[in-house]
DNA sequence: GTGAAAGCGCTAACAA
DNA sequence: TTGTTAGCGCTTTCAC
């Protein structure tokens, strides 16, 4: 560390001056227009580098009436799901010459709302909201001013486009998987008001009903965080009968729930099976080996960006696309024990034994770690 | 999804017109200046809401010659360390009235560099780079145009301020902890060119030397990712003698290494102890229970933002601050086995047994999960 | 307290 | 191919 800072950045005018040409010519060169003689081009670029000239984006965007920028609102930087979706958005946007500006909502509607205001004030050409929890009406209002697409949450009856997975079907896959393993008492720790939480919850309930398990269905409140998963599991332990399986609204919650189960001296999956949702990198960690429902996160991000950019350029309308989820079986689910009720149920954290599945690894279809 | 989009946003002029006042007055109201009569204020705000007026940030910033925005370059959205640092930056910046615009470098110097260019072109008032891998010279050049502070990596002899932890000391804590548990053959999977990787590596080497363990020191190349941790561990397994302990450059790598160790049929910590670095939320997951070196991530982010903002407003100079790391003992480290060489060393992934520490939990100082 | 006028740095017709 | 001329929407003196 030491010091030095510029006084005032050079402008187009400065460059034009020392290159001995007009401002318009410099402008053309900066946007590398083909209709410039190579001689002029050289003189301009020379002058520019000599001055350390850098076009002022604000001035450019103000004059051009577009920004070639898309604002991306991420609900929770702590959840790897968002990183993975963002990669997809990034690559697709870059391919079309668009820049990204990211904002973090920190799972707080107030901050999400403010971030949207900033995007609008910055006149971004389009907005992608990922896992956004804001009311549909709010998003629809934003969509009045600029094209918006939502990832991870459908917004029917609004002008907001969406790319989601079929959450209800994903929930069904999870429940059916557990059912086939012999589980009946299957609980669900939900995602509260989070994006996609509702269809996952109703998908769970519907499937339980279809399987004739309505009386055994049990939903506890969560919010897509690890802490919520832990709290949810604690809640289950406080109940009369313990479930033999837990289906959580996302991977983060699943990890929280597993911790609690093991802390209670029970084993996953021998005593209680757990299925997550998302198939984030977290689930894929071999050390966690979470059975979960895969969402094609990267592809979802890419699809959202492509749809948005097409809409911006009037090459297509916003729509609602739903991608197929799939079951990824790893090591947190196993055949239900004979006894409906797990054997041990010590309260204190006796030495925690995490054994491998007794059965040989069931189709360890380790999907791409993204 | 359906449709509708605005034609052209209302401007200050429009508002002034229908409020029956001058543009300047509207401007004052928008920036809520105190020298406006409440009557005028009311008329203006009424007109503004009626029109759905929203100040154009580009125009404002262009005219005001400042943006009240700080650009934050995050090296890797997939690593929770960045989310945690960002929270600190966010809160501190907000407290001073600054906005954030985030950019993801995706662990790619080319993208990091481009993001910096965008920040400069956008005329942000200051820049924070977190875990940035760009050459010091490049960052120093940027620092010529705007105040820059780096989190997680010191940049001596440049104009870039920095907030780091004492990485070398952290490495020493890790090695000494292992030494006290009886380990001698302690390997290090490093962070390559990553931020902070160098001091961690040299801290490791120096401590090994101090402990008279130079001949047993072994460094394998990594890059702060889980994959690199796994590759590094594989490399160790290919060696003549296996270490009894591994110190990795960060938590992500530690998790990768642990996976490989267990895949090889060995136990962590009974056969091989592992220590990470960062104490991210990942390490704190009970299910992982990684012994690691804590960095006060939130505080580092906040300190960086505060330092930057002070510098922007000439209330202080950029400097290099280093925060103290600390050892967090969880469950991936244990007393070294009697035999120098671990017993089993099966090649195939025999049933993986993950046992709890045989010794009762050693000071489970679960630091704040941030 | 309010208005008029002059830019901020650039793009976009249109002329030449 | 290059230069001229208007703005883009806002802030900021500086009068009144």
XYZ file of C-alpha atoms (C1' of nucleotides) in Angstrom:
772
model
C 0.000 0.000 0.000
C 1.142 3.518 -0.809
C -0.671 6.196 -2.829
C -1.799 8.101 -5.986
C -5.146 8.748 -7.626
C -6.233 10.339 -10.887
C -7.741 13.781 -10.960
C -10.265 13.475 -13.743
C -10.601 10.828 -16.406
C -9.897 11.700 -20.033
C -12.910 12.032 -22.294
C -13.737 11.348 -25.888
C -13.033 14.981 -26.574
C -9.511 14.719 -25.208
C -8.803 11.755 -27.407
C -10.226 13.479 -30.464
C -8.091 16.497 -29.742
C -4.766 14.778 -29.535
C -5.623 12.412 -32.388
C -6.603 15.425 -34.463
C -10.007 14.083 -35.448
C -13.631 14.661 -34.510
C -15.362 13.201 -31.483
C -17.699 11.210 -33.702
C -14.792 9.445 -35.287
C -13.383 8.491 -31.946
C -16.783 7.215 -30.932
C -16.911 5.032 -34.028
C -13.486 3.643 -33.318
C -14.340 2.904 -29.708
C -17.335 0.880 -30.768
C -15.166 -0.615 -33.481
C -17.280 0.314 -36.407
C -15.988 -1.089 -39.711
C -16.410 2.217 -41.564
C -13.216 3.824 -40.345
C -9.968 3.982 -42.267
C -7.235 1.978 -40.668
C -5.121 5.117 -40.567
C -7.644 7.021 -38.465
C -8.232 3.972 -36.346
C -4.573 3.734 -35.520
C -4.250 7.377 -34.602
C -7.292 7.178 -32.387
C -6.304 4.039 -30.564
C -2.833 5.422 -30.082
C -4.196 8.579 -28.577
C -6.590 6.581 -26.422
C -3.986 4.297 -24.943
C -1.632 7.193 -24.494
C -4.243 8.976 -22.415
C -5.484 5.852 -20.717
C -8.899 6.669 -22.075
C -11.808 4.524 -21.002
C -15.316 5.140 -22.356
C -17.737 6.299 -19.704
C -20.496 3.713 -19.584
C -22.995 6.056 -18.026
C -22.591 8.598 -20.740
C -22.657 5.922 -23.381
C -25.745 4.226 -22.045
C -27.496 7.491 -21.487
C -26.973 8.519 -25.066
C -27.580 5.113 -26.572
C -30.740 4.546 -24.583
C -29.745 0.988 -23.774
C -27.232 -0.646 -21.493
C -26.604 -4.127 -22.846
C -26.787 -5.118 -19.233
C -29.031 -7.503 -17.442
C -29.600 -7.301 -13.730
C -29.552 -10.562 -11.830
C -31.105 -10.706 -8.411
C -29.879 -13.617 -6.337
C -31.877 -14.456 -3.269
C -29.190 -16.135 -1.200
C -25.482 -16.178 -1.937
C -25.029 -18.801 0.764
C -26.938 -21.412 -1.162
C -24.860 -23.018 -3.918
C -27.959 -23.332 -6.062
C -27.623 -19.668 -6.956
C -24.005 -19.938 -7.946
C -24.873 -22.713 -10.321
C -27.794 -20.912 -11.899
C -25.666 -17.798 -12.234
C -23.045 -19.663 -14.210
C -25.668 -20.602 -16.750
C -26.980 -17.063 -16.981
C -23.474 -15.733 -17.301
C -22.457 -17.922 -20.184
C -25.644 -17.371 -22.146
C -25.587 -13.615 -21.615
C -21.966 -13.326 -22.567
C -22.635 -15.208 -25.749
C -25.096 -12.504 -26.741
C -22.891 -9.609 -25.740
C -24.755 -8.787 -22.564
C -23.174 -7.918 -19.259
C -24.421 -8.975 -15.879
C -24.787 -6.999 -12.751
C -25.511 -9.107 -9.712
C -27.265 -8.160 -6.543
C -27.808 -10.195 -3.431
C -31.201 -10.188 -1.764
C -29.924 -11.904 1.361
C -33.219 -13.668 1.783
C -34.794 -10.396 2.703
C -37.738 -9.043 0.707
C -36.847 -5.485 1.609
C -33.377 -5.858 0.121
C -34.690 -7.704 -2.883
C -37.106 -4.925 -3.545
C -34.451 -2.295 -3.206
C -32.173 -4.158 -5.570
C -34.918 -4.189 -8.180
C -35.334 -0.454 -7.789
C -31.652 -0.007 -8.395
C -31.842 -2.131 -11.505
C -34.706 -0.062 -12.826
C -32.975 3.186 -11.986
C -29.899 1.896 -13.796
C -32.083 1.162 -16.799
C -30.884 -2.401 -17.249
C -32.247 -3.950 -20.418
C -33.729 -6.896 -18.565
C -33.896 -8.559 -15.187
C -33.572 -12.116 -13.992
C -34.705 -12.913 -10.495
C -33.536 -16.174 -9.014
C -35.393 -17.648 -6.081
C -37.052 -14.329 -5.519
C -39.589 -14.202 -2.701
C -41.239 -10.922 -3.595
C -45.014 -10.855 -4.119
C -46.128 -11.625 -7.648
C -47.737 -8.203 -7.856
C -44.458 -6.461 -7.139
C -42.640 -8.418 -9.801
C -45.428 -7.865 -12.242
C -45.146 -4.140 -11.656
C -41.447 -4.295 -12.436
C -42.264 -6.266 -15.558
C -44.239 -3.248 -16.708
C -41.040 -1.323 -17.123
C -38.613 -3.953 -18.319
C -38.562 -7.620 -19.301
C -38.284 -9.919 -16.282
C -37.794 -13.639 -16.011
C -37.895 -15.654 -12.854
C -35.835 -18.757 -12.214
C -37.079 -21.339 -9.770
C -40.509 -19.899 -9.301
C -43.371 -19.693 -11.743
C -45.456 -16.533 -11.829
C -48.674 -17.372 -13.609
C -50.993 -14.525 -14.565
C -48.165 -12.022 -14.614
C -45.957 -10.602 -17.343
C -42.974 -12.297 -15.795
C -41.446 -15.175 -17.732
C -40.205 -18.182 -15.835
C -37.917 -21.160 -15.942
C -38.596 -23.746 -13.309
C -38.445 -27.431 -12.741
C -41.609 -29.316 -12.179
C -41.389 -29.056 -8.428
C -44.523 -31.016 -7.730
C -43.269 -33.863 -9.862
C -39.907 -33.713 -8.132
C -41.653 -34.042 -4.801
C -43.517 -37.009 -6.152
C -40.304 -38.669 -7.240
C -38.919 -38.215 -3.761
C -41.940 -39.611 -1.997
C -42.302 -42.536 -4.360
C -38.657 -43.411 -3.939
C -39.130 -43.549 -0.207
C -42.351 -45.484 -0.578
C -40.645 -48.101 -2.675
C -38.035 -48.486 0.013
C -40.843 -49.386 2.368
C -41.297 -46.070 4.100
C -44.779 -45.009 5.085
C -44.316 -42.416 7.741
C -42.711 -39.772 5.533
C -42.456 -36.220 6.841
C -41.793 -33.051 4.878
C -39.811 -30.052 6.060
C -41.013 -27.358 3.710
C -39.586 -24.168 2.255
C -42.102 -21.748 3.708
C -42.570 -18.786 1.425
C -39.472 -19.619 -0.582
C -39.504 -19.990 -4.348
C -40.845 -23.375 -5.346
C -41.767 -24.279 -1.797
C -45.469 -24.348 -2.457
C -45.507 -26.810 -5.363
C -43.055 -29.058 -3.552
C -45.261 -29.116 -0.522
C -48.416 -29.765 -2.479
C -46.659 -32.359 -4.617
C -45.688 -34.124 -1.418
C -49.200 -33.969 -0.027
C -50.813 -35.132 -3.229
C -48.477 -38.068 -3.582
C -48.993 -39.090 0.002
C -52.702 -39.034 -0.664
C -52.357 -41.045 -3.853
C -50.387 -43.633 -1.948
C -53.066 -43.798 0.696
C -50.768 -42.220 3.233
C -52.710 -39.068 3.996
C -52.985 -39.915 7.658
C -49.211 -40.232 7.903
C -48.396 -37.016 6.105
C -46.724 -34.417 8.238
C -45.463 -31.025 7.148
C -43.256 -28.873 9.313
C -42.370 -25.314 8.509
C -38.972 -24.386 7.107
C -37.421 -21.770 4.876
C -34.767 -23.359 2.686
C -31.940 -22.801 5.141
C -29.824 -25.282 7.009
C -31.044 -23.880 10.310
C -34.633 -24.390 9.274
C -33.854 -27.982 8.371
C -32.406 -28.486 11.826
C -35.313 -26.813 13.551
C -37.737 -28.874 11.506
C -36.055 -32.086 12.518
C -36.079 -31.047 16.168
C -39.765 -30.507 15.801
C -40.236 -33.988 14.431
C -38.356 -35.415 17.369
C -40.720 -33.663 19.692
C -43.679 -35.444 18.072
C -45.398 -38.602 19.238
C -44.062 -40.916 16.567
C -40.917 -40.374 14.605
C -41.114 -40.610 10.808
C -38.849 -43.173 9.166
C -38.097 -40.775 6.344
C -37.837 -37.046 5.810
C -38.219 -35.221 2.546
C -36.877 -31.688 2.787
C -37.630 -28.735 0.535
C -33.985 -28.341 -0.455
C -30.508 -29.706 0.072
C -29.467 -27.131 2.620
C -32.393 -28.077 4.826
C -31.617 -31.728 4.360
C -28.129 -31.236 5.695
C -29.509 -29.428 8.710
C -31.984 -32.203 9.327
C -29.368 -34.921 9.013
C -27.227 -33.193 11.591
C -30.027 -33.226 14.092
C -30.908 -36.835 13.442
C -27.331 -37.886 14.026
C -26.986 -35.656 17.030
C -29.922 -37.510 18.490
C -27.982 -40.717 18.169
C -29.862 -42.058 15.196
C -28.379 -43.082 11.922
C -29.014 -41.818 8.425
C -30.091 -43.785 6.501
C -30.410 -46.830 8.759
C -32.863 -45.277 11.148
C -34.161 -42.394 9.108
C -33.846 -41.789 5.398
C -33.507 -38.267 4.069
C -34.159 -36.890 0.600
C -33.229 -33.332 -0.380
C -34.084 -31.212 -3.380
C -31.893 -29.346 -5.912
C -28.886 -31.618 -6.248
C -26.532 -28.768 -5.512
C -22.811 -29.303 -5.213
C -23.436 -29.673 -1.509
C -25.503 -32.810 -2.027
C -22.920 -34.201 -4.374
C -20.139 -33.907 -1.820
C -19.205 -37.490 -1.337
C -19.021 -36.909 2.333
C -22.653 -35.998 2.400
C -23.912 -38.205 -0.407
C -27.405 -36.840 -0.247
C -30.183 -38.535 -2.142
C -31.962 -35.682 -3.822
C -33.993 -34.376 -6.718
C -31.905 -32.939 -9.487
C -32.687 -29.642 -11.131
C -30.682 -28.715 -14.230
C -29.491 -25.499 -12.639
C -26.983 -24.393 -15.221
C -29.402 -25.080 -18.042
C -32.146 -23.243 -16.214
C -29.960 -20.200 -15.874
C -28.953 -20.361 -19.502
C -32.535 -20.808 -20.647
C -33.666 -17.856 -18.581
C -30.999 -15.609 -20.040
C -31.734 -16.707 -23.575
C -35.453 -16.202 -23.163
C -34.881 -12.773 -21.675
C -32.509 -11.642 -24.372
C -34.828 -12.869 -27.083
C -37.630 -10.887 -25.519
C -35.482 -7.791 -25.217
C -34.745 -7.964 -28.901
C -38.282 -8.844 -29.871
C -37.167 -12.194 -31.131
C -39.619 -14.009 -28.954
C -42.040 -13.631 -26.104
C -41.509 -14.463 -22.492
C -43.020 -17.777 -21.535
C -43.087 -20.284 -18.748
C -40.802 -23.218 -19.268
C -40.625 -26.126 -16.928
C -37.755 -28.568 -16.909
C -37.867 -32.145 -15.782
C -36.433 -32.983 -12.381
C -34.947 -36.383 -11.708
C -34.134 -38.537 -8.750
C -30.502 -38.916 -7.748
C -30.028 -41.765 -5.338
C -27.019 -41.537 -3.086
C -26.502 -42.737 0.432
C -29.015 -41.047 2.692
C -31.902 -43.322 1.811
C -32.255 -46.985 2.643
C -34.924 -49.612 3.041
C -37.178 -48.899 5.970
C -36.350 -50.877 9.101
C -38.745 -53.662 10.086
C -39.877 -51.885 13.219
C -42.035 -48.911 12.436
C -40.290 -47.090 15.211
C -36.517 -46.847 15.160
C -34.785 -48.740 17.960
C -32.686 -46.219 19.812
C -33.887 -42.803 20.633
C -31.386 -41.459 23.059
C -31.666 -37.787 23.816
C -28.054 -37.030 24.364
C -25.502 -36.957 21.698
C -24.011 -40.363 22.352
C -21.108 -41.215 20.150
C -22.356 -40.624 16.697
C -21.835 -43.493 14.365
C -22.209 -42.765 10.722
C -22.143 -46.101 9.031
C -22.137 -46.702 5.335
C -25.241 -48.170 3.796
C -25.394 -51.821 4.741
C -26.683 -52.676 1.341
C -24.132 -52.327 -1.447
C -24.205 -48.885 -2.980
C -27.476 -48.378 -4.791
C -26.933 -46.900 -8.230
C -24.582 -44.129 -7.223
C -25.631 -42.083 -10.203
C -23.426 -39.196 -9.278
C -24.652 -36.514 -11.590
C -22.326 -33.817 -12.817
C -20.935 -31.856 -9.918
C -21.789 -28.868 -12.053
C -47.089 -14.714 -18.353
C -48.812 -12.312 -20.736
C -47.622 -8.908 -21.977
C -47.122 -5.094 -21.853
C -44.039 -2.877 -21.720
C -43.496 0.851 -21.299
C -42.653 3.010 -24.254
C -40.356 5.554 -22.699
C -39.825 6.398 -19.061
C -40.957 9.756 -17.707
C -38.241 12.288 -17.015
C -37.595 15.059 -14.566
C -38.948 17.424 -17.153
C -42.251 15.601 -17.335
C -42.640 15.754 -13.607
C -41.794 19.449 -13.521
C -44.319 20.089 -16.222
C -47.269 18.482 -14.583
C -46.268 19.764 -11.161
C -46.014 23.206 -12.634
C -42.503 23.867 -11.349
C -38.979 23.988 -12.714
C -36.746 20.968 -13.269
C -34.329 22.163 -10.643
C -37.008 22.082 -8.017
C -37.945 18.554 -8.881
C -34.300 17.600 -8.684
C -34.064 19.049 -5.205
C -37.130 17.187 -4.090
C -35.880 13.903 -5.508
C -32.716 14.204 -3.515
C -34.843 15.371 -0.614
C -33.130 18.637 0.007
C -34.413 20.488 3.080
C -34.720 23.839 1.285
C -38.011 23.140 -0.424
C -41.384 24.298 0.794
C -43.622 21.477 1.888
C -46.207 22.689 -0.590
C -43.861 22.337 -3.558
C -42.600 19.063 -2.232
C -46.081 17.673 -2.112
C -46.937 18.774 -5.609
C -43.747 17.291 -6.953
C -44.039 13.965 -5.209
C -47.648 13.723 -6.292
C -46.720 14.340 -9.883
C -43.866 11.870 -9.634
C -45.911 9.012 -8.270
C -48.694 9.797 -10.698
C -46.256 9.419 -13.570
C -44.399 6.528 -12.034
C -41.284 8.610 -12.307
C -37.973 7.004 -11.387
C -34.752 9.036 -11.484
C -32.329 7.825 -14.121
C -29.197 6.741 -12.296
C -26.985 7.119 -15.339
C -28.016 10.668 -15.899
C -27.736 11.459 -12.248
C -24.325 9.901 -11.835
C -23.075 11.482 -15.006
C -24.058 14.919 -13.853
C -23.060 14.445 -10.241
C -19.697 13.005 -11.110
C -20.030 10.260 -8.538
C -22.035 7.086 -8.226
C -22.216 6.221 -4.538
C -21.568 2.733 -5.741
C -18.828 0.325 -4.938
C -17.968 -2.569 -7.198
C -17.337 -5.907 -5.540
C -15.485 -8.570 -7.453
C -16.069 -12.049 -6.081
C -13.697 -14.715 -7.249
C -15.903 -17.753 -6.784
C -19.600 -17.761 -6.020
C -19.387 -21.475 -5.302
C -17.247 -20.977 -2.246
C -19.265 -19.903 0.806
C -16.358 -17.775 1.976
C -17.356 -15.139 -0.534
C -20.961 -15.038 0.538
C -19.880 -14.431 4.080
C -17.431 -11.671 3.222
C -20.046 -10.073 1.001
C -22.505 -9.857 3.863
C -19.983 -7.835 5.812
C -19.286 -5.527 2.903
C -22.969 -5.107 2.275
C -23.883 -4.057 5.776
C -21.009 -1.637 6.130
C -21.615 -0.065 2.727
C -25.294 0.307 3.329
C -24.616 2.040 6.590
C -22.712 4.707 4.689
C -25.252 5.079 1.921
C -23.266 3.179 -0.680
C -24.680 0.661 -3.091
C -22.986 -2.501 -4.182
C -22.667 -3.993 -7.582
C -21.366 -7.519 -7.574
C -19.505 -9.370 -10.266
C -18.389 -12.948 -10.351
C -14.892 -13.786 -11.559
C -15.637 -17.486 -11.766
C -12.096 -18.265 -10.808
C -10.965 -17.011 -14.174
C -8.471 -14.173 -14.444
C -9.824 -13.137 -17.815
C -13.298 -12.675 -16.383
C -11.969 -10.959 -13.298
C -10.097 -8.531 -15.440
C -13.098 -7.830 -17.581
C -15.246 -7.233 -14.527
C -12.764 -4.656 -13.297
C -12.917 -2.895 -16.633
C -16.655 -2.737 -16.357
C -16.397 -1.281 -12.886
C -14.040 1.385 -14.107
C -16.178 2.156 -17.108
C -19.146 2.470 -14.781
C -17.158 4.917 -12.719
C -17.802 3.187 -9.415
C -16.485 5.212 -6.506
C -14.407 2.332 -5.209
C -13.675 -1.341 -5.715
C -13.328 -4.293 -3.392
C -11.787 -7.431 -4.773
C -12.295 -10.608 -2.792
C -9.972 -13.526 -3.354
C -8.821 -11.934 -6.559
C -6.119 -13.803 -8.433
C -5.075 -11.041 -10.804
C -1.420 -9.970 -10.876
C -0.508 -7.264 -8.381
C 0.517 -5.015 -11.253
C -2.918 -5.193 -12.809
C -4.627 -4.339 -9.552
C -2.208 -1.561 -8.908
C -3.026 -0.098 -12.292
C -6.693 -0.130 -11.420
C -5.847 1.534 -8.123
C -4.490 4.428 -10.138
C -7.972 5.282 -11.241
C -10.044 4.477 -8.195
C -9.608 3.309 -4.605
C -9.255 -0.453 -4.349
C -9.112 -2.755 -1.381
C -8.426 -6.431 -1.468
C -9.901 -8.953 0.923
C -8.043 -12.159 1.600
C -4.868 -11.221 -0.142
C -2.301 -8.630 0.804
C -0.754 -6.549 -1.968
C 2.383 -5.009 -0.545
C 4.135 -2.339 -2.586
C 0.954 -1.385 -4.379
C -1.678 1.284 -3.864
C -4.212 -1.385 -3.055
C -5.425 -1.562 0.530
C -6.018 -4.936 2.081
C -7.797 -6.830 4.799
C -6.479 -10.277 5.431
C -5.994 -12.749 8.183
C -2.516 -13.704 9.155
C -2.436 -16.696 6.878
C 1.034 -17.800 7.854
C 0.075 -17.770 11.481
C -3.101 -19.679 10.693
C -1.046 -22.333 8.979
C 1.164 -22.497 12.025
C -1.840 -23.009 14.281
C -2.958 -25.882 12.098
C 0.388 -27.595 12.011
C 1.017 -27.144 15.709
C -2.379 -28.560 16.532
C -1.557 -31.653 14.530
C 1.876 -31.845 16.064
C 0.432 -31.789 19.536
C -1.829 -34.659 18.600
C 1.298 -36.630 17.805
C 1.340 -36.211 14.067
C 4.680 -35.875 12.342
C 4.046 -36.767 8.754
C 1.844 -33.783 7.911
C 1.140 -33.000 4.269
C -0.196 -29.792 2.780
C -2.530 -29.481 -0.184
C -2.012 -25.899 -1.208
C -4.049 -23.224 -2.939
C -1.837 -22.714 -5.951
C -2.057 -19.160 -7.174
C -5.139 -18.459 -5.109
C -5.398 -15.536 -2.725
C -3.605 -16.297 0.513
C -2.242 -19.568 -0.768
C 1.365 -18.447 -0.671
C 1.520 -17.361 2.978
C -0.360 -20.455 4.053
C 2.092 -22.623 2.226
C 5.134 -20.863 3.590
C 3.639 -20.766 7.065
C 3.240 -24.499 6.832
C 6.795 -25.001 5.634
C 8.286 -22.699 8.230
C 6.413 -24.375 11.062
C 7.423 -27.808 9.883
C 11.006 -26.602 9.885
C 10.690 -25.101 13.337
C 9.336 -28.388 14.615
C 12.245 -30.225 13.047
C 9.950 -31.849 10.532
C 11.421 -30.483 7.326
C 12.156 -33.922 5.987
C 8.530 -34.920 6.437
C 7.041 -31.828 4.826
C 5.163 -32.487 1.648
C 3.287 -29.981 -0.465
C 0.967 -30.976 -3.260
C -0.564 -28.547 -5.685
C -4.156 -27.454 -5.387
C -6.321 -24.461 -6.190
C -8.871 -23.937 -3.431
C -11.527 -26.140 -5.000
C -13.022 -29.363 -3.797
C -11.772 -31.134 -6.898
C -8.249 -29.964 -6.218
C -8.498 -31.276 -2.678
C -9.544 -34.635 -4.034
C -6.791 -34.700 -6.642
C -4.271 -33.711 -4.012
C -5.307 -36.547 -1.758
C -5.124 -38.999 -4.636
C -1.616 -37.791 -5.202
C -0.715 -38.447 -1.592
C -2.062 -41.963 -1.872
C 0.202 -42.568 -4.812
C 3.236 -41.698 -2.697
C 5.540 -44.065 -0.845
C 4.357 -43.296 2.643
C 1.016 -41.906 3.563
C 0.887 -38.867 5.832
C -1.074 -39.245 9.062
C -2.436 -35.754 8.696
C -3.357 -33.351 5.923
C -3.572 -29.604 6.182
C -5.438 -28.132 3.234
C -5.385 -24.562 1.988
C -9.111 -24.132 2.519
C -12.277 -25.867 3.645
C -13.473 -26.780 0.195
C -10.250 -28.634 -0.499
C -10.471 -30.325 2.861
C -13.844 -31.749 2.003
C -12.512 -33.052 -1.285
C -9.571 -34.640 0.468
C -11.730 -36.257 3.108
C -13.877 -37.830 0.433
C -10.909 -39.454 -1.167
C -9.509 -40.696 2.107
C -12.797 -42.341 2.961
C -13.242 -43.678 -0.520
C -9.920 -45.412 -0.027
C -11.329 -47.179 2.968
C -9.534 -45.122 5.579
C -11.101 -43.205 8.358
C -11.024 -39.531 9.181
C -9.819 -38.813 11.783
C -8.796 -42.261 13.040
C -6.422 -43.013 10.216
C -5.798 -39.565 8.841
C -6.543 -36.219 10.412
C -7.566 -33.278 8.264
C -7.470 -29.556 8.975
C -9.033 -27.003 6.655
C -8.822 -23.234 6.494
C -11.494 -20.503 6.540
C -14.117 -21.938 8.858
C -16.823 -21.390 6.295
C -20.363 -22.529 6.889
C -19.350 -25.696 5.097
C -16.866 -26.618 7.800
C -19.380 -25.837 10.470
C -21.938 -28.248 9.066
C -22.235 -30.734 11.839
C -22.196 -33.477 9.330
C -18.755 -32.454 8.233
C -17.402 -31.139 11.510
C -14.182 -29.932 9.996
C -11.345 -28.825 12.216
C -10.209 -25.617 10.617
C -8.688 -22.173 10.959
C -11.213 -19.457 11.502
C -11.142 -16.197 9.611
C -13.538 -13.464 10.738
C -15.077 -13.240 7.304
C -17.955 -10.922 8.025
C -15.720 -8.544 9.921
C -13.158 -8.643 7.153
C -15.757 -7.640 4.631
C -17.044 -4.887 6.864
C -13.550 -3.602 7.569
C -12.726 -3.548 3.882
C -15.837 -1.556 3.059
C -15.249 0.885 5.853
C -11.646 1.428 4.894
C -12.608 1.933 1.287
C -15.364 4.399 2.030
C -13.125 6.352 4.359
C -10.549 6.574 1.616
C -13.119 7.640 -0.960
C -14.143 10.487 1.294
C -10.601 11.401 2.252
C -11.260 10.472 5.828
C -8.395 8.076 5.925
C -5.806 6.314 3.838
C -5.885 2.781 2.566
C -3.797 0.451 4.657
C -3.093 -3.201 5.198
C -4.908 -4.696 8.099
C -4.429 -8.225 9.221
C -6.848 -10.014 11.479
C -6.059 -12.853 13.811
C -7.018 -16.349 12.747
C -7.882 -18.974 15.307
C -8.047 -22.715 15.514
C -11.474 -24.342 15.593
C -11.261 -27.938 16.655
C -14.048 -30.170 15.482
C -14.053 -33.821 14.603
C -11.651 -34.359 11.721
C -8.544 -34.380 13.837
C -7.510 -36.987 16.382
C -4.439 -38.276 18.129
C -2.074 -39.954 15.692
C -2.289 -43.724 15.643
C 0.630 -45.674 17.182
C 1.709 -47.134 13.881
C 3.310 -44.543 11.631
C 1.571 -46.171 8.730
C -2.177 -46.604 8.906
C -3.302 -50.201 9.059
C -5.574 -50.765 6.124
C -4.876 -49.398 2.734
C -7.330 -51.099 0.495
C -7.530 -49.726 -2.990
C -11.150 -50.344 -3.662
C -13.945 -48.509 -2.030
C -14.764 -51.166 0.536
C -17.663 -50.286 2.760
C -16.861 -46.864 4.012
C -17.084 -46.548 7.743
C -17.234 -43.054 9.106
C -16.890 -43.396 12.817
C -17.124 -40.638 15.330
C -14.001 -39.626 17.206
C -13.180 -42.321 19.733
C -12.174 -39.682 22.204
C -15.045 -37.614 23.564
C -15.636 -34.468 21.576
C -12.722 -32.101 22.048
C -13.798 -28.536 22.715
C -16.465 -28.270 20.085
C -15.977 -24.549 19.885
C -18.516 -24.113 17.171
C -17.860 -20.562 16.140
C -20.629 -18.404 14.806
C -22.003 -19.829 11.607
C -21.845 -16.254 10.362
C -37.478 28.897 -1.963
C -37.391 28.804 -6.985
C -36.005 29.263 -11.940
C -32.600 29.692 -15.990
C -28.747 28.095 -18.150
C -24.722 25.505 -18.759
C -22.821 21.403 -18.836
C -21.662 15.907 -17.444
C -19.490 12.399 -21.745
C -21.373 10.144 -25.104
C -24.387 8.451 -29.461
C -26.897 9.169 -33.601
C -28.624 11.163 -37.479
C -27.396 13.830 -41.144
C -24.216 16.381 -44.080
C -20.276 16.921 -46.387
C -14.879 7.948 -44.563
C -15.370 11.923 -41.562
C -17.353 16.085 -39.239
C -21.537 18.720 -37.382
C -25.240 19.042 -34.603
C -28.524 17.766 -31.404
C -29.791 15.768 -27.715
C -29.826 11.577 -23.614
C -31.763 13.055 -18.194
C -29.868 14.972 -14.603
C -27.009 18.291 -11.289
C -25.259 22.635 -10.293
C -24.033 27.262 -10.079
C -25.996 31.619 -9.997
C -29.451 34.950 -10.117
C -33.917 36.429 -8.511
